[in-house]
Amino acid sequence: LTFTSDEGASTSFLIYSYNVARQAQLTLSSQSINSTVTKGQPRIIPVQIVNTGLSETGEITIDIPTTQNFVSLATPNVMPSLQTGDTLTFQLRFDPGNLDVNIVQKGQIAINCANANGCVLAYNIKVVSEDKGSLRVRVQDENTIYGL
């Protein structure tokens, strides 16, 4: 860069300019899901994504584990772009099927987009049962019967 005065004097400067593109920032309503699911009854859990960054996100993709049939999406896995400050909700369906009770199902769900760093949603879901049964307990005081 060169500056020249009206009188003809001039001087040159070397200038370095660094530009950083604005990026979106995905923020989840919850960083992890810790809950229970009743055996035989699927449960849908909503999760909100907010763009707290300075730019549009681009198309958002939600990737669930392919090795677990326990979790699926109740909404499409590709979501539209979010402008700054916009929010969208996707829904996770947890279906315990014939899984054993009192076993925690763990995993992570990846949320990615074109113009931001992705984020991870961890889940720990315990399968529980509401089945009812009966229990019969017989108590006998052996000291009284057999005595000392």
Coordinates of N, CA, C and O in Angstrom, one line a residue:
L1 N 0.9 -1.1 0.0 CA 0.0 0.0 0.0 C 0.9 1.2 0.0 O 1.9 1.3 0.8
T2 N 0.6 2.2 -0.9 CA 1.4 3.4 -1.0 C 0.6 4.6 -0.7 O -0.5 4.7 -1.3
F3 N 1.1 5.5 0.1 CA 0.4 6.8 0.4 C 1.2 7.9 -0.3 O 2.4 7.9 -0.2
T4 N 0.5 8.8 -1.0 CA 1.2 10.0 -1.6 C 0.5 11.2 -1.2 O -0.7 11.4 -1.3
S5 N 1.3 12.2 -0.8 CA 0.8 13.5 -0.4 C 0.6 14.4 -1.6 O 1.1 14.1 -2.7
D6 N -0.1 15.5 -1.4 CA -0.4 16.5 -2.5 C 1.0 17.2 -2.9 O 1.1 17.6 -4.0
E7 N 2.0 17.2 -2.0 CA 3.2 17.8 -2.3 C 4.2 16.8 -3.1 O 5.2 17.2 -3.5
G8 N 3.8 15.5 -3.2 CA 4.6 14.6 -3.9 C 5.3 13.6 -3.1 O 6.0 12.6 -3.6
A9 N 5.3 13.7 -1.8 CA 6.0 12.8 -0.9 C 5.2 11.5 -0.9 O 4.0 11.5 -0.8
S10 N 5.9 10.3 -0.9 CA 5.1 9.0 -0.8 C 5.9 8.1 0.1 O 7.1 8.2 0.3
T11 N 5.1 7.2 0.6 CA 5.7 6.1 1.5 C 4.9 4.8 1.2 O 3.7 4.9 0.9
S12 N 5.5 3.7 1.4 CA 4.9 2.4 1.2 C 4.8 1.6 2.5 O 5.7 1.7 3.3
F13 N 3.7 0.9 2.6 CA 3.5 0.0 3.8 C 3.2 -1.4 3.3 O 2.5 -1.6 2.3
L14 N 3.6 -2.4 4.1 CA 3.2 -3.8 3.8 C 2.1 -4.1 4.8 O 2.3 -3.9 6.0
I15 N 1.0 -4.5 4.3 CA -0.2 -4.8 5.2 C -0.6 -6.3 5.0 O -0.6 -6.8 3.8
Y16 N -0.8 -6.9 6.1 CA -1.3 -8.3 6.1 C -2.8 -8.3 6.5 O -3.1 -7.6 7.5
S17 N -3.6 -8.9 5.8 CA -5.0 -9.0 6.1 C -5.5 -10.4 6.2 O -5.3 -11.2 5.3
Y18 N -6.1 -10.8 7.4 CA -6.6 -12.1 7.6 C -8.1 -12.0 7.7 O -8.7 -11.3 8.5
N19 N -8.8 -12.8 6.9 CA -10.3 -12.8 6.9 C -10.8 -14.2 7.4 O -10.2 -15.2 6.9
V20 N -11.7 -14.2 8.2 CA -12.3 -15.4 8.7 C -13.8 -15.4 8.3 O -14.5 -14.4 8.7
A21 N -14.2 -16.4 7.7 CA -15.6 -16.5 7.3 C -16.5 -16.7 8.5 O -16.1 -17.4 9.4
R22 N -17.6 -16.1 8.5 CA -18.6 -16.3 9.6 C -19.1 -17.8 9.5 O -19.3 -18.3 8.4
Q23 N -19.3 -18.4 10.7 CA -19.8 -19.7 10.7 C -21.0 -19.8 11.6 O -21.3 -19.0 12.5
A24 N -21.8 -20.9 11.3 CA -22.9 -21.2 12.2 C -22.4 -21.9 13.4 O -21.3 -22.5 13.4
Q25 N -23.3 -22.0 14.4 CA -22.9 -22.8 15.6 C -24.2 -23.5 16.0 O -25.2 -22.9 16.4
L26 N -24.1 -24.8 16.0 CA -25.3 -25.6 16.4 C -25.3 -25.8 17.9 O -24.3 -26.2 18.5
T27 N -26.4 -25.6 18.6 CA -26.6 -25.8 20.0 C -27.8 -26.6 20.2 O -28.9 -26.4 19.7
L28 N -27.6 -27.7 21.0 CA -28.7 -28.6 21.3 C -29.4 -28.3 22.6 O -28.8 -27.7 23.5
S29 N -30.7 -28.6 22.7 CA -31.5 -28.3 23.9 C -31.0 -29.2 25.1 O -31.2 -28.8 26.2
S30 N -30.3 -30.3 24.7 CA -29.8 -31.2 25.8 C -28.5 -31.8 25.2 O -28.5 -32.2 24.0
Q31 N -27.5 -31.9 26.0 CA -26.2 -32.6 25.5 C -26.3 -34.1 25.6 O -25.5 -34.8 24.9
S32 N -27.2 -34.6 26.4 CA -27.4 -36.1 26.5 C -28.8 -36.3 26.9 O -29.5 -35.5 27.6
I33 N -29.2 -37.6 26.6 CA -30.6 -38.0 27.0 C -30.4 -39.2 28.0 O -29.8 -40.2 27.6
N34 N -30.8 -39.0 29.2 CA -30.8 -40.1 30.2 C -32.2 -40.3 30.6 O -32.8 -39.4 31.3
S35 N -32.8 -41.4 30.2 CA -34.2 -41.7 30.5 C -34.5 -43.2 30.5 O -33.6 -44.0 30.4
T36 N -35.8 -43.5 30.6 CA -36.2 -44.9 30.6 C -37.3 -45.1 29.5 O -37.9 -44.1 29.1
V37 N -37.4 -46.3 29.1 CA -38.4 -46.7 28.1 C -39.1 -47.9 28.6 O -38.4 -48.9 28.9
T38 N -40.4 -47.9 28.6 CA -41.1 -49.1 29.1 C -41.1 -50.2 28.0 O -41.4 -49.9 26.8
K39 N -40.8 -51.4 28.3 CA -40.7 -52.5 27.4 C -42.1 -52.6 26.7 O -43.1 -52.6 27.3
G40 N -42.0 -52.7 25.4 CA -43.3 -52.9 24.6 C -43.9 -51.6 24.2 O -45.0 -51.6 23.5
Q41 N -43.4 -50.5 24.7 CA -44.0 -49.2 24.4 C -43.0 -48.2 23.8 O -42.2 -47.7 24.6
P42 N -43.0 -48.0 22.5 CA -42.0 -47.0 22.0 C -42.2 -45.6 22.6 O -43.3 -45.3 23.0
R43 N -41.1 -44.9 22.7 CA -41.1 -43.6 23.3 C -40.5 -42.6 22.3 O -39.4 -42.8 21.8
I44 N -41.1 -41.4 22.1 CA -40.6 -40.4 21.2 C -40.1 -39.3 22.1 O -40.8 -38.7 23.0
I45 N -38.8 -38.9 21.9 CA -38.2 -37.8 22.6 C -37.8 -36.7 21.7 O -37.0 -36.9 20.7
P46 N -38.4 -35.5 21.8 CA -38.0 -34.3 20.9 C -36.7 -33.7 21.4 O -36.4 -33.6 22.6
V47 N -35.9 -33.2 20.4 CA -34.6 -32.5 20.7 C -34.6 -31.3 19.8 O -34.9 -31.4 18.6
Q48 N -34.3 -30.1 20.4 CA -34.2 -28.9 19.6 C -32.8 -28.5 19.2 O -31.9 -28.7 20.0
I49 N -32.7 -28.0 18.0 CA -31.4 -27.5 17.5 C -31.6 -26.0 17.3 O -32.5 -25.6 16.7
V50 N -30.6 -25.2 17.8 CA -30.7 -23.8 17.6 C -29.4 -23.3 17.0 O -28.3 -23.8 17.3
N51 N -29.5 -22.4 16.0 CA -28.3 -21.9 15.4 C -27.9 -20.6 16.1 O -28.5 -19.6 16.0
T52 N -26.9 -20.7 17.0 CA -26.4 -19.5 17.8 C -25.2 -18.8 17.1 O -24.6 -18.0 17.7
G53 N -24.9 -19.3 15.9 CA -23.7 -18.7 15.2 C -24.1 -17.4 14.4 O -25.1 -16.8 14.6
L54 N -23.1 -17.0 13.5 CA -23.3 -15.8 12.8 C -23.6 -16.0 11.3 O -23.6 -15.0 10.6
S55 N -23.9 -17.2 10.9 CA -24.2 -17.5 9.5 C -25.2 -18.6 9.4 O -25.5 -19.3 10.4
E56 N -25.7 -18.8 8.2 CA -26.6 -19.9 7.9 C -25.9 -21.3 8.0 O -24.7 -21.4 7.7
T57 N -26.6 -22.3 8.5 CA -26.0 -23.6 8.7 C -25.8 -24.4 7.5 O -24.8 -25.2 7.4
G58 N -26.6 -24.3 6.5 CA -26.6 -25.2 5.4 C -27.5 -26.4 5.8 O -27.9 -26.5 6.9
E59 N -27.6 -27.4 4.9 CA -28.4 -28.6 5.2 C -27.9 -29.3 6.4 O -26.7 -29.5 6.5
I60 N -28.8 -29.7 7.3 CA -28.4 -30.4 8.5 C -28.8 -31.9 8.4 O -29.9 -32.2 8.0
T61 N -27.8 -32.7 8.7 CA -28.0 -34.2 8.6 C -27.9 -34.8 10.0 O -26.9 -34.5 10.8
I62 N -28.8 -35.7 10.3 CA -28.8 -36.4 11.6 C -28.5 -37.8 11.4 O -29.2 -38.5 10.6
D63 N -27.4 -38.3 11.9 CA -26.9 -39.7 11.7 C -27.1 -40.5 13.0 O -26.5 -40.2 14.0
I64 N -27.9 -41.5 12.9 CA -28.1 -42.4 14.1 C -27.3 -43.7 13.9 O -26.9 -44.0 12.8
P65 N -27.0 -44.4 14.9 CA -26.2 -45.6 14.8 C -26.9 -46.7 14.0 O -28.1 -46.9 14.2
T66 N -26.2 -47.2 13.0 CA -26.9 -48.3 12.2 C -26.8 -49.6 12.8 O -27.5 -50.5 12.4
T67 N -26.0 -49.8 13.9 CA -25.9 -51.1 14.5 C -27.0 -51.3 15.6 O -27.1 -52.4 16.1
Q68 N -27.8 -50.3 15.9 CA -28.8 -50.4 16.9 C -30.2 -50.2 16.3 O -30.5 -49.1 15.8
N69 N -31.0 -51.2 16.3 CA -32.4 -51.0 15.9 C -33.3 -50.4 16.9 O -34.4 -50.1 16.7
F70 N -32.7 -50.2 18.1 CA -33.4 -49.6 19.2 C -33.8 -48.2 19.0 O -34.8 -47.7 19.5
V71 N -33.0 -47.4 18.3 CA -33.2 -46.0 18.1 C -33.4 -45.7 16.6 O -32.8 -46.3 15.7
S72 N -34.4 -44.8 16.3 CA -34.6 -44.4 14.9 C -35.2 -43.0 15.0 O -35.4 -42.4 16.0
L73 N -35.3 -42.4 13.8 CA -35.8 -41.0 13.7 C -37.3 -41.0 13.4 O -37.7 -41.8 12.5
A74 N -38.0 -40.2 14.1 CA -39.5 -40.1 13.7 C -39.6 -38.9 12.8 O -40.8 -38.6 12.3
T75 N -38.6 -38.2 12.4 CA -38.6 -37.1 11.5 C -37.5 -37.4 10.4 O -36.7 -38.3 10.6
P76 N -37.5 -36.7 9.3 CA -36.5 -37.0 8.3 C -35.1 -36.8 8.8 O -34.9 -36.0 9.7
N77 N -34.1 -37.5 8.3 CA -32.7 -37.3 8.7 C -32.0 -36.1 8.1 O -31.0 -35.7 8.6
V78 N -32.6 -35.6 7.1 CA -32.0 -34.3 6.5 C -33.0 -33.2 6.7 O -34.2 -33.3 6.4
M79 N -32.5 -32.1 7.4 CA -33.3 -31.0 7.8 C -32.9 -29.8 7.0 O -31.7 -29.7 6.6
P80 N -33.8 -28.8 6.8 CA -33.4 -27.6 6.1 C -32.4 -26.7 6.9 O -32.3 -26.9 8.1
S81 N -31.8 -25.8 6.2 CA -30.9 -24.9 6.7 C -31.5 -24.0 7.8 O -32.7 -23.6 7.6
L82 N -30.7 -23.6 8.8 CA -31.2 -22.6 9.8 C -30.5 -21.3 9.6 O -29.2 -21.3 9.5
Q83 N -31.2 -20.2 9.7 CA -30.6 -18.9 9.7 C -30.2 -18.6 11.2 O -30.6 -19.3 12.1
T84 N -29.4 -17.6 11.4 CA -29.0 -17.2 12.8 C -30.2 -17.0 13.7 O -31.1 -16.3 13.3
G85 N -30.2 -17.7 14.8 CA -31.3 -17.6 15.8 C -32.5 -18.5 15.5 O -33.4 -18.6 16.4
D86 N -32.5 -19.2 14.4 CA -33.6 -20.1 14.1 C -33.5 -21.4 14.9 O -32.4 -21.8 15.3
T87 N -34.6 -22.1 15.1 CA -34.7 -23.3 15.9 C -35.5 -24.4 15.1 O -36.4 -24.0 14.4
L88 N -35.1 -25.6 15.2 CA -35.9 -26.7 14.6 C -35.9 -27.9 15.6 O -35.0 -28.0 16.5
T89 N -36.9 -28.7 15.5 CA -37.0 -29.8 16.4 C -37.0 -31.1 15.6 O -37.8 -31.2 14.6
F90 N -36.2 -32.1 16.0 CA -36.3 -33.4 15.5 C -36.7 -34.4 16.6 O -36.6 -34.1 17.8
Q91 N -37.2 -35.5 16.2 CA -37.8 -36.5 17.2 C -37.1 -37.8 17.0 O -36.9 -38.4 15.9
L92 N -36.6 -38.4 18.2 CA -36.0 -39.7 18.3 C -37.1 -40.7 18.8 O -37.8 -40.4 19.7
R93 N -37.1 -41.8 18.1 CA -38.0 -42.9 18.6 C -37.2 -44.0 19.2 O -36.3 -44.6 18.5
F94 N -37.4 -44.3 20.4 CA -36.8 -45.4 21.1 C -37.8 -46.5 21.3 O -38.8 -46.4 21.9
D95 N -37.5 -47.7 20.6 CA -38.4 -48.8 20.6 C -37.7 -50.0 21.2 O -36.8 -50.6 20.6
P96 N -38.0 -50.4 22.5 CA -37.3 -51.4 23.2 C -37.5 -52.8 22.6 O -36.7 -53.7 22.8
G97 N -38.6 -53.0 21.9 CA -38.9 -54.3 21.3 C -38.8 -55.4 22.4 O -39.4 -55.4 23.4
N98 N -37.9 -56.4 22.1 CA -37.8 -57.5 23.0 C -36.5 -57.4 23.8 O -35.9 -58.5 24.2
L99 N -35.9 -56.2 24.0 CA -34.7 -56.1 24.7 C -34.9 -56.4 26.2 O -36.0 -56.3 26.7
D100 N -33.9 -56.9 26.9 CA -34.0 -57.3 28.3 C -34.2 -56.0 29.1 O -33.7 -54.9 28.8
V101 N -34.9 -56.2 30.2 CA -35.2 -55.0 31.1 C -34.0 -54.8 32.0 O -33.1 -55.7 32.2
N102 N -33.9 -53.6 32.5 CA -32.8 -53.1 33.4 C -31.4 -53.1 32.8 O -30.4 -53.2 33.5
I103 N -31.4 -53.1 31.5 CA -30.1 -53.0 30.7 C -30.1 -51.6 30.1 O -31.1 -51.2 29.4
V104 N -29.1 -50.8 30.3 CA -29.0 -49.5 29.7 C -28.4 -49.6 28.3 O -27.4 -50.2 28.0
Q105 N -29.2 -49.0 27.3 CA -28.8 -48.9 25.9 C -28.1 -47.6 25.7 O -28.6 -46.5 26.0
K106 N -26.8 -47.6 25.3 CA -26.0 -46.4 25.2 C -25.6 -46.2 23.7 O -25.5 -47.2 22.9
G107 N -25.5 -44.9 23.3 CA -25.0 -44.6 22.0 C -24.9 -43.1 21.8 O -25.1 -42.3 22.7
Q108 N -24.5 -42.7 20.6 CA -24.4 -41.3 20.3 C -25.0 -41.1 18.9 O -24.9 -41.9 18.0
I109 N -25.5 -39.9 18.8 CA -26.1 -39.4 17.5 C -25.4 -38.2 17.0 O -25.1 -37.3 17.8
A110 N -24.9 -38.3 15.7 CA -24.2 -37.2 15.2 C -25.1 -36.2 14.4 O -26.0 -36.6 13.7
I111 N -24.9 -34.9 14.6 CA -25.6 -33.9 13.9 C -24.6 -33.0 13.2 O -23.7 -32.4 13.8
N112 N -24.7 -33.0 11.9 CA -23.7 -32.3 11.0 C -24.4 -31.4 10.1 O -25.5 -31.5 9.7
C113 N -23.6 -30.3 9.7 CA -24.1 -29.4 8.7 C -22.9 -28.9 7.9 O -21.8 -29.0 8.3
A114 N -23.2 -28.2 6.8 CA -22.2 -27.7 5.9 C -21.3 -26.6 6.4 O -20.1 -26.5 6.1
N115 N -21.9 -25.7 7.2 CA -21.3 -24.4 7.5 C -21.1 -24.3 9.1 O -21.1 -23.2 9.6
A116 N -20.9 -25.4 9.7 CA -20.6 -25.3 11.2 C -20.0 -26.6 11.6 O -20.0 -27.6 10.9
N117 N -19.4 -26.6 12.8 CA -18.9 -27.8 13.4 C -20.1 -28.7 13.9 O -21.1 -28.1 14.4
G118 N -20.0 -29.9 13.7 CA -21.1 -30.8 14.1 C -21.1 -31.0 15.6 O -20.2 -30.5 16.3
C119 N -22.1 -31.6 16.1 CA -22.2 -31.9 17.5 C -22.8 -33.3 17.7 O -23.3 -33.9 16.8
V120 N -22.6 -33.8 19.0 CA -22.9 -35.1 19.3 C -24.0 -35.1 20.4 O -23.9 -34.4 21.4
L121 N -25.0 -36.0 20.3 CA -26.0 -36.1 21.3 C -25.9 -37.6 21.8 O -26.1 -38.5 21.1
A122 N -25.4 -37.7 23.1 CA -25.3 -39.0 23.7 C -26.6 -39.4 24.3 O -27.4 -38.6 24.7
Y123 N -26.9 -40.8 24.3 CA -28.1 -41.2 25.0 C -27.8 -42.5 25.9 O -26.9 -43.3 25.5
N124 N -28.4 -42.5 27.0 CA -28.4 -43.7 27.9 C -29.8 -43.9 28.3 O -30.5 -43.2 29.1
I125 N -30.4 -45.0 27.7 CA -31.8 -45.3 27.9 C -31.9 -46.7 28.6 O -31.4 -47.7 28.1
K126 N -32.6 -46.7 29.7 CA -32.8 -48.0 30.4 C -34.2 -48.5 30.1 O -35.2 -47.8 30.2
V127 N -34.2 -49.8 29.7 CA -35.5 -50.5 29.4 C -36.0 -51.0 30.7 O -35.4 -51.7 31.5
V128 N -37.3 -50.6 31.0 CA -37.9 -51.0 32.2 C -39.2 -51.7 31.9 O -39.7 -51.7 30.8
S129 N -39.8 -52.4 32.9 CA -41.0 -53.1 32.7 C -42.1 -52.7 33.7 O -41.7 -52.4 34.9
E130 N -43.3 -52.7 33.3 CA -44.4 -52.4 34.2 C -45.2 -53.6 34.5 O -46.4 -53.6 35.0
D131 N -44.7 -54.8 34.1 CA -45.4 -56.1 34.4 C -45.6 -56.3 35.9 O -44.8 -55.9 36.7
K132 N -46.7 -56.9 36.2 CA -47.0 -57.1 37.6 C -47.2 -58.6 37.8 O -47.6 -59.4 36.9
G133 N -46.8 -59.0 39.0 CA -46.9 -60.4 39.3 C -47.2 -60.5 40.8 O -47.6 -59.6 41.5
S134 N -47.1 -61.7 41.3 CA -47.4 -61.9 42.7 C -46.2 -62.6 43.4 O -45.5 -63.4 42.7
L135 N -46.1 -62.4 44.6 CA -45.0 -62.9 45.4 C -45.5 -63.4 46.7 O -46.3 -62.7 47.4
R136 N -45.3 -64.7 47.0 CA -45.7 -65.3 48.3 C -44.5 -65.6 49.1 O -43.6 -66.3 48.7
V137 N -44.5 -65.0 50.3 CA -43.4 -65.2 51.2 C -43.9 -66.0 52.5 O -44.9 -65.6 53.1
R138 N -43.2 -67.1 52.8 CA -43.6 -67.8 54.0 C -42.5 -67.7 55.0 O -41.3 -68.0 54.7
V139 N -42.8 -67.2 56.2 CA -41.8 -66.9 57.2 C -42.1 -67.9 58.4 O -43.2 -68.1 58.8
Q140 N -41.0 -68.5 58.8 CA -41.1 -69.5 59.9 C -40.0 -69.3 60.9 O -38.8 -69.2 60.5
D141 N -40.3 -69.1 62.2 CA -39.4 -68.9 63.2 C -38.9 -70.3 63.7 O -39.5 -71.0 64.4
E142 N -37.7 -70.7 63.2 CA -37.2 -72.1 63.5 C -36.8 -72.2 65.0 O -36.8 -73.3 65.5
N143 N -36.4 -71.1 65.6 CA -36.0 -71.1 67.0 C -37.1 -71.5 67.9 O -37.0 -72.3 68.8
T144 N -38.3 -71.0 67.6 CA -39.5 -71.3 68.4 C -39.9 -72.8 68.2 O -40.3 -73.5 69.1
I145 N -39.9 -73.2 67.0 CA -40.4 -74.6 66.6 C -39.4 -75.6 67.2 O -39.8 -76.6 67.8
Y146 N -38.1 -75.5 67.0 CA -37.2 -76.5 67.4 C -36.6 -76.2 68.8 O -36.0 -77.1 69.4
G147 N -36.7 -75.0 69.3 CA -36.3 -74.6 70.6 C -34.8 -75.0 71.0 O -34.2 -75.8 70.3
L148 N -34.3 -74.4 72.0 CA -32.9 -74.7 72.4 C -32.9 -75.5 73.6 O -33.6 -75.5 74.5

